[in-house]
Coordinates of C-alpha atoms in Angstrom, one line a residue:
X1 CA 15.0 29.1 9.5
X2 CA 11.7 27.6 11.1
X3 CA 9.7 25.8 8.5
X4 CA 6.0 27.4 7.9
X5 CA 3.5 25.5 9.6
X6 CA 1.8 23.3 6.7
X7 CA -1.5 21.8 7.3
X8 CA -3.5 19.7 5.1
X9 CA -6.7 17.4 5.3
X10 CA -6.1 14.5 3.6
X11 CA -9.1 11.4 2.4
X12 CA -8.8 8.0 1.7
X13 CA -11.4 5.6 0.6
X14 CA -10.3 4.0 -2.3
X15 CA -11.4 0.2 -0.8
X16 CA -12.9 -0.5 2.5
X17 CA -10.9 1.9 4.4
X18 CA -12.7 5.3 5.1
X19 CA -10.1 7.5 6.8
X20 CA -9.5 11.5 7.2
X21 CA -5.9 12.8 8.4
X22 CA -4.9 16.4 9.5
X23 CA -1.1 16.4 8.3
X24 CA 1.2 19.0 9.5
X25 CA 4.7 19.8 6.8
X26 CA 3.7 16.1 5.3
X27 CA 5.6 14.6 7.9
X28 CA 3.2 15.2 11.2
X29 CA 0.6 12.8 11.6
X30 CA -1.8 15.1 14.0
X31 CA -4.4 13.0 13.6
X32 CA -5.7 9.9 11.5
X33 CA -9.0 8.8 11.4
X34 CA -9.4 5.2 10.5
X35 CA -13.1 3.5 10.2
X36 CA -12.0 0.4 8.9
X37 CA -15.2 -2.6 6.5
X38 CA -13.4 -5.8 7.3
X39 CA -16.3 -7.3 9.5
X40 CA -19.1 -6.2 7.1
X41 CA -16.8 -7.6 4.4
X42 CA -15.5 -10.9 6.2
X43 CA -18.6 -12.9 5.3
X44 CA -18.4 -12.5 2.2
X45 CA -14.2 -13.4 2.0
X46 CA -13.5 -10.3 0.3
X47 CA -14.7 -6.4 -0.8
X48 CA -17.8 -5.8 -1.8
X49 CA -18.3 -2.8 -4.3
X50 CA -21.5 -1.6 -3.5
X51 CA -21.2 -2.4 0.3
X52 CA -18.0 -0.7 1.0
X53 CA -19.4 2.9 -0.8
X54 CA -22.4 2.6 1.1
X55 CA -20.7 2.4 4.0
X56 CA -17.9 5.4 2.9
X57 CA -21.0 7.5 2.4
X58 CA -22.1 6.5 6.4
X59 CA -19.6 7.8 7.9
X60 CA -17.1 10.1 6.2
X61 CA -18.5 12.9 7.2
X62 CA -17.9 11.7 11.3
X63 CA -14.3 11.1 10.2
X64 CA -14.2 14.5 9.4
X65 CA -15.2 15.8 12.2
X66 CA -13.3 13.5 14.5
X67 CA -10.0 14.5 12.4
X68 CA -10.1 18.2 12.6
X69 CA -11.4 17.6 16.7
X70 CA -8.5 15.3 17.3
X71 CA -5.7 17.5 15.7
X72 CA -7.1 20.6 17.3
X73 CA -7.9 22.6 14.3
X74 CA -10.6 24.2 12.5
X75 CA -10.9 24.8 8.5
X76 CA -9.8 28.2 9.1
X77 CA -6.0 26.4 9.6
X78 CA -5.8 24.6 7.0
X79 CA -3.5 25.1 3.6
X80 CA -5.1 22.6 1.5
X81 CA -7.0 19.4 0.5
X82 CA -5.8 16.4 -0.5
X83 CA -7.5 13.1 -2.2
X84 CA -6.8 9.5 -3.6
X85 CA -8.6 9.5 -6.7
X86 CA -7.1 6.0 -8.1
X87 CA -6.8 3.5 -8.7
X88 CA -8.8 1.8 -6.6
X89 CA -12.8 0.8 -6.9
X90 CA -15.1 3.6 -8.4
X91 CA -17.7 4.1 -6.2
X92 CA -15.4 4.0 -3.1
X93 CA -12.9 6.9 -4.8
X94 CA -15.9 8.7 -5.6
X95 CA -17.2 9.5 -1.8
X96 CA -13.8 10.6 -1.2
X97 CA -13.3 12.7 -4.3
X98 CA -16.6 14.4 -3.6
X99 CA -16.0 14.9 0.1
X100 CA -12.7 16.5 -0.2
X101 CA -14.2 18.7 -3.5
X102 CA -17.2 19.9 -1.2
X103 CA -14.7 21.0 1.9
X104 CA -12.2 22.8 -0.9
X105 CA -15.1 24.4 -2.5
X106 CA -16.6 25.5 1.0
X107 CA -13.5 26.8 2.5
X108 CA -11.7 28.1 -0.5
X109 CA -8.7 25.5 -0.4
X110 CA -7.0 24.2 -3.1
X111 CA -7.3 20.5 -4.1
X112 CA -4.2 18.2 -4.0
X113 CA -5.3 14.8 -6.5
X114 CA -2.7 11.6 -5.4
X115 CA -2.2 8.6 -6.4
X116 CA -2.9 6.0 -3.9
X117 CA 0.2 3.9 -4.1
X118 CA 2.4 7.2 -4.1
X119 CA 0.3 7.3 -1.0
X120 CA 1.6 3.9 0.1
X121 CA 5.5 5.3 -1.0
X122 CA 5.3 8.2 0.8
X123 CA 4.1 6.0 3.6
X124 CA 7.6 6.1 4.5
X125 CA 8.2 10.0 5.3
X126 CA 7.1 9.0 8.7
X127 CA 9.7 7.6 9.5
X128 CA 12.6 9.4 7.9
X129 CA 13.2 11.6 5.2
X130 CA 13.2 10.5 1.9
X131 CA 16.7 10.7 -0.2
X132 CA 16.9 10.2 -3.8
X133 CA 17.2 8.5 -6.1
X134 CA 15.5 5.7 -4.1
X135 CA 13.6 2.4 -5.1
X136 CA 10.3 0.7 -3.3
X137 CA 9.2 -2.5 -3.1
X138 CA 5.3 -1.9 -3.5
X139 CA 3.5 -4.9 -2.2
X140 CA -0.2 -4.5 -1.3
X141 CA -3.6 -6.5 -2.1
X142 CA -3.8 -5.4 -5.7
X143 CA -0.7 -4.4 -6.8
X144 CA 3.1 -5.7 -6.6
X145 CA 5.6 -3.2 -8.1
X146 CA 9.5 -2.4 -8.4
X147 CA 9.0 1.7 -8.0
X148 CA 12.3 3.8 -9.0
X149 CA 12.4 7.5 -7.8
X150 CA 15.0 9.2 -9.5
X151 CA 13.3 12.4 -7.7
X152 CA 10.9 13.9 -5.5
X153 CA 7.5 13.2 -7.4
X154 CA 9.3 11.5 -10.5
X155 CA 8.0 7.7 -10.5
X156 CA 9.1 4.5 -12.5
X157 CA 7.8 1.3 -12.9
X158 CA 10.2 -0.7 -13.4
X159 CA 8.5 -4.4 -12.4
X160 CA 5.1 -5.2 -11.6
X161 CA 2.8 -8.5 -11.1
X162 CA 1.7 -9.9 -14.4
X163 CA -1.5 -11.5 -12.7
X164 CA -2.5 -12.2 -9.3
X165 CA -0.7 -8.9 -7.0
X166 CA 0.8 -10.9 -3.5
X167 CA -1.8 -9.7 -1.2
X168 CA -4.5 -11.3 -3.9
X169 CA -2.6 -14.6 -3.3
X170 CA -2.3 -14.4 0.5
X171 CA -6.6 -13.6 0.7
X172 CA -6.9 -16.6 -1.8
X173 CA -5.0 -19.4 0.2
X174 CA -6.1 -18.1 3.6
X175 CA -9.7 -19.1 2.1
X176 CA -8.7 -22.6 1.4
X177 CA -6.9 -22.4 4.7
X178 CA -10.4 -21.2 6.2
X179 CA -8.7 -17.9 7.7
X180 CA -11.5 -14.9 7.4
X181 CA -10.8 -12.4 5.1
X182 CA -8.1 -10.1 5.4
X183 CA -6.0 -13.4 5.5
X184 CA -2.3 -11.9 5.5
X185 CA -1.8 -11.5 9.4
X186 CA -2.9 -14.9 10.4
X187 CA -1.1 -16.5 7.7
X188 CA 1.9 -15.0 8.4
X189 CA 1.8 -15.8 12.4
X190 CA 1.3 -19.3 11.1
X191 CA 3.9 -19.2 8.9
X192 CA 6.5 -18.7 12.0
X193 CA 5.1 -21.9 13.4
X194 CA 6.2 -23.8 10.8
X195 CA 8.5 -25.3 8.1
X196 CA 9.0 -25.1 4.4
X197 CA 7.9 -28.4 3.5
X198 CA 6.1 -28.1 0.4
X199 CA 8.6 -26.6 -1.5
X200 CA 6.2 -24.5 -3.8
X201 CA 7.3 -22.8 -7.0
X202 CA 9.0 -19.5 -7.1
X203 CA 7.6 -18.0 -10.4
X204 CA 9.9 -15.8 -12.7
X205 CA 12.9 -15.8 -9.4
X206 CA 15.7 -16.0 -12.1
X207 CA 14.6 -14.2 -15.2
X208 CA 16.3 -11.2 -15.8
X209 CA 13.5 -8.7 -15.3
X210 CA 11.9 -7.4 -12.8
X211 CA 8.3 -8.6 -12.7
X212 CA 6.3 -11.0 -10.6
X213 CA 4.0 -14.2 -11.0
X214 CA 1.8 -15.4 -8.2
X215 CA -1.5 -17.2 -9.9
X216 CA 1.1 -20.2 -10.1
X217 CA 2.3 -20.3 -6.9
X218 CA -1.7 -20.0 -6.2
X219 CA -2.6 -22.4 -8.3
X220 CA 0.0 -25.2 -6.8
X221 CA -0.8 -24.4 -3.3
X222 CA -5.1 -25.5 -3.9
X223 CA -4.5 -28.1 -6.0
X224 CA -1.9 -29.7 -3.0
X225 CA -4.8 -28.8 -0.4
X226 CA -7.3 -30.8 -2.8
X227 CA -5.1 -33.6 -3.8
X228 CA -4.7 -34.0 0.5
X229 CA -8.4 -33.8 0.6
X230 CA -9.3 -36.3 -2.2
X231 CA -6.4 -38.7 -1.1
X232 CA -8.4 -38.2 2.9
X233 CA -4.2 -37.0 3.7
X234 CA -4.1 -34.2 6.6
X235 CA -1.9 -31.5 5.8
X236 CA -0.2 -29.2 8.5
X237 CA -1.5 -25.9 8.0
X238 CA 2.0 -24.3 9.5
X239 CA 3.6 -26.0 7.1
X240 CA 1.7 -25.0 4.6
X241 CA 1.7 -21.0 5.4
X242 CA 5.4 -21.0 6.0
X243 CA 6.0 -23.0 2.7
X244 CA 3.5 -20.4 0.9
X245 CA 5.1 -17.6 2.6
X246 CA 8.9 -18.7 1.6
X247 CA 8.1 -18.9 -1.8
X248 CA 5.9 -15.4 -2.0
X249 CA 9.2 -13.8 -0.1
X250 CA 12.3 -15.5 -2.3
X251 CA 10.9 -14.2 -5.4
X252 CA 9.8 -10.6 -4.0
X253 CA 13.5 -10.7 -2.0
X254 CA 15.1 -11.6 -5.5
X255 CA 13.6 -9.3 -7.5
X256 CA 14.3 -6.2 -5.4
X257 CA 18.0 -7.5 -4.8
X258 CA 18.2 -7.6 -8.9
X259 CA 16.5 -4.4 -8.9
X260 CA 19.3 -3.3 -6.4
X261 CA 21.9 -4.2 -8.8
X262 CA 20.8 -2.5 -11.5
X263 CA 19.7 0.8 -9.7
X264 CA 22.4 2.7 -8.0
X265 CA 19.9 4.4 -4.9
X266 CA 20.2 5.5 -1.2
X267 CA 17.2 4.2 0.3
X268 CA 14.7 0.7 -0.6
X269 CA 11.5 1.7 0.5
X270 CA 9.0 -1.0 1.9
X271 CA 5.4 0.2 1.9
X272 CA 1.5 -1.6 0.9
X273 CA -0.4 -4.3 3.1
X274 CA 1.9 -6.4 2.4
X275 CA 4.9 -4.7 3.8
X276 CA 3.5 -6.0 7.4
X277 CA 4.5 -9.3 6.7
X278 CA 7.4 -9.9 9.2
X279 CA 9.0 -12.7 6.9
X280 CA 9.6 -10.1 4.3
X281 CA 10.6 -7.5 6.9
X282 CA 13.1 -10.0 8.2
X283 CA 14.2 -11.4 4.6
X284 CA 15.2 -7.4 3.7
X285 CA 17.1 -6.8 6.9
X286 CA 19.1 -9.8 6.0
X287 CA 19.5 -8.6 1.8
X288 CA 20.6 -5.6 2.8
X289 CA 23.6 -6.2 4.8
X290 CA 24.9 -7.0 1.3
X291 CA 24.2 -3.3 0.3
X292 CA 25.9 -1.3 2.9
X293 CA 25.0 2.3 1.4
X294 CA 21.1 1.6 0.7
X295 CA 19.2 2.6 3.6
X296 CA 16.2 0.2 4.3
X297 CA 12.7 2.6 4.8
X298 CA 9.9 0.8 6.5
X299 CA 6.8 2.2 6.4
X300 CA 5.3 2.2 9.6
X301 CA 3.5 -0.5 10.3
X302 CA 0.3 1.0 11.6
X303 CA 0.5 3.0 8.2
X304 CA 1.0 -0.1 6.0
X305 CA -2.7 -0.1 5.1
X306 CA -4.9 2.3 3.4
X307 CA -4.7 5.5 5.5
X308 CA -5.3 9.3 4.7
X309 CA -2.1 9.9 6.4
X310 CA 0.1 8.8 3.9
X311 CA -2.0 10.6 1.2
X312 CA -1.1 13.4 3.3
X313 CA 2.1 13.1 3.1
X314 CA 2.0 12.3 -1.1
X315 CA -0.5 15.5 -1.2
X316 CA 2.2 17.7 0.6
X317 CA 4.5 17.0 -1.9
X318 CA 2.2 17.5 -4.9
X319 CA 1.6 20.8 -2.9
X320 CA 5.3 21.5 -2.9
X321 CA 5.3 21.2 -6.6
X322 CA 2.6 23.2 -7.7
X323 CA 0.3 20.4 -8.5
X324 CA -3.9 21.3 -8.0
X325 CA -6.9 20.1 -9.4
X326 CA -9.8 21.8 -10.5
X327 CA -13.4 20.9 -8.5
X328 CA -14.2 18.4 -12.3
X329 CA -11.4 16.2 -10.5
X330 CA -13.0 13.0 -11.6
X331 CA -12.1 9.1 -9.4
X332 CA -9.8 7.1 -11.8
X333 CA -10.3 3.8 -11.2
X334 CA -6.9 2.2 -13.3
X335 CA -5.1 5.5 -12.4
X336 CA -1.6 4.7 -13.1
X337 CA 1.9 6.3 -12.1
X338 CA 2.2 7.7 -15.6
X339 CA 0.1 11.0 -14.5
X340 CA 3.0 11.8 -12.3
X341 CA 5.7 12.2 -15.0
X342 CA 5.6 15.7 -15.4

């Protein structure tokens, strides 16, 4: 039995990412709009607020129209809408939210609400189906979490960051490294180039939980770089990225093996920013050979970032399920995965 044609328009613009997808059976990427802030952003090494909603409200409306030109499809095709709505920064959600409220009002579609980081999860459709229960290593700029899916749309946390999320800490030493904001790529090239010399600390690696520290590993990296500079000592900055890196990789390889252990699935997802990184993409291919039943999903790489695709793929679903929102759908800001539990 041929599957009916699903389509859905899908927004993003919970950071500094505005971006419009036309998703076809939440598993079709026929188009994915990406008008991306870094450069407006880079001078100021990091997001600004104010300047990345002023710039959603510039040109959303041109992703739009670029999306539904691109896919080769009109309003008239569509099935429904869908929209991060958190967590994220206020002002940012709020373009989107409005945007994709105005379209379902206008073309009488109904309204899909996701959370962004089931976005980030579902990331991972793209490349293969997903098969439960299933765990994912969620590693972007402002979050680091142990996710266990027991089922389609059932989330857990089961580990999270108790301060800085790993993307925070990459952006933070690639400023005292002098690398321009979004740090993570550069760092990571370096990384390759060289050696684990510094030996930094590996916050919470052995405790039996499931949680993550990084403001220490943070913390030990600027004061080595300042000790270097007051002492008039060069340091190698290869060195230093790899011996960042290693430690930011052990402890996020350790905790998901743990994790592993203690959660009987078929499939570790790897999705956020983060999930770029080719140190941890490497380190997993390597943990898993000791876990010959768990499937290793990767999302995509040009999907690790904030995209509307993958909130078209988390919409579908919600779709699936029955989920819709009424046109008071509001942006929430420290939206967590607790909405989801139904």
């Amino acid at each position: 039995m041929v599957e009916k044609r699903n389509l859905i328009l899908s927004f993003e613009s919970s950071c500094d990412e505005t971006s419009v997808a036309v998703i076809e059976n939440g598993c079709k990427v026929l188009a994915n709009i990406v008008a991306t802030q870094i450069k407006s952003h880079q001078r100021f090494g990091g997001v600004v607020p104010e300047v990345a909603s002023r710039h959603h409200i510039e040109i959303i409306t041109t992703c739009i129209k670029d999306a539904l030109e691109e896919a080769g499809v009109t309003y008239d095709d569509l099935d429904a809408v869908a929209v991060t709505y958190g967590p994220g920064l206020v002002g940012s959600l709020l373009i989107g939210v409005m945007a994709a409220k105005a379209v379902a009002f206008a073309h009488h579609l109904p309204l899909i609400p996701v959370n962004h980081m089931a976005g980030h999860i579902y990331a991972a459709r793209f490349v293969d189906e997903i098969k439960f229960p299933a765990l994912a290593l969620l590693v972007s700029g402002g979050h680091t979490e142990l996710v266990y899916l027991p089922r389609e749309n059932k989330f857990q946390i089961i580990g999270e960051t108790r301060d800085d999320a790993a993307g925070e800490a990459f952006d933070k030493v690639g400023r005292v490294l002098g690398i321009n904001y979004p740090a993570g790529k550069e760092i990571d090239e370096l990384a390759h180039q060289g050696k684990d010399t510094f030996h930094f600390p590996r916050a919470m690696e052995k405790e039996d939980n499931f949680d993550f520290s990084f403001s220490g590993l943070k913390s030990a990296f600027i004061n080595t770089v300042h000790h270097a500079e007051q002492v008039g000592k060069t340091l190698d900055k290869a060195d230093l990225a790899c011996s960042f890196e290693a430690s930011v990789v052990d402890v996020l390889a350790a905790k998901t093996v743990h994790a592993l252990k203690k959660f009987p699935v078929k499939q570790l997802i790897l999705a956020g920013g983060v999930a770029a990184n080719q140190g941890l993409r490497e380190r997993l291919d390597q943990e898993l050979k000791a876990f010959p039943d768990v499937q290793l999903l990767k999302a995509p790489l040009k999907l690790c970032g904030d995209n509307a695709a993958m909130i078209g793929a988390a919409g579908y679903v919600r779709y699936k399920h029955g989920v819709r929102a009424g046109l008071d759908l509001n942006a929430d800001p420290s939206l967590e995965f607790d909405w989801i539990n139904e």
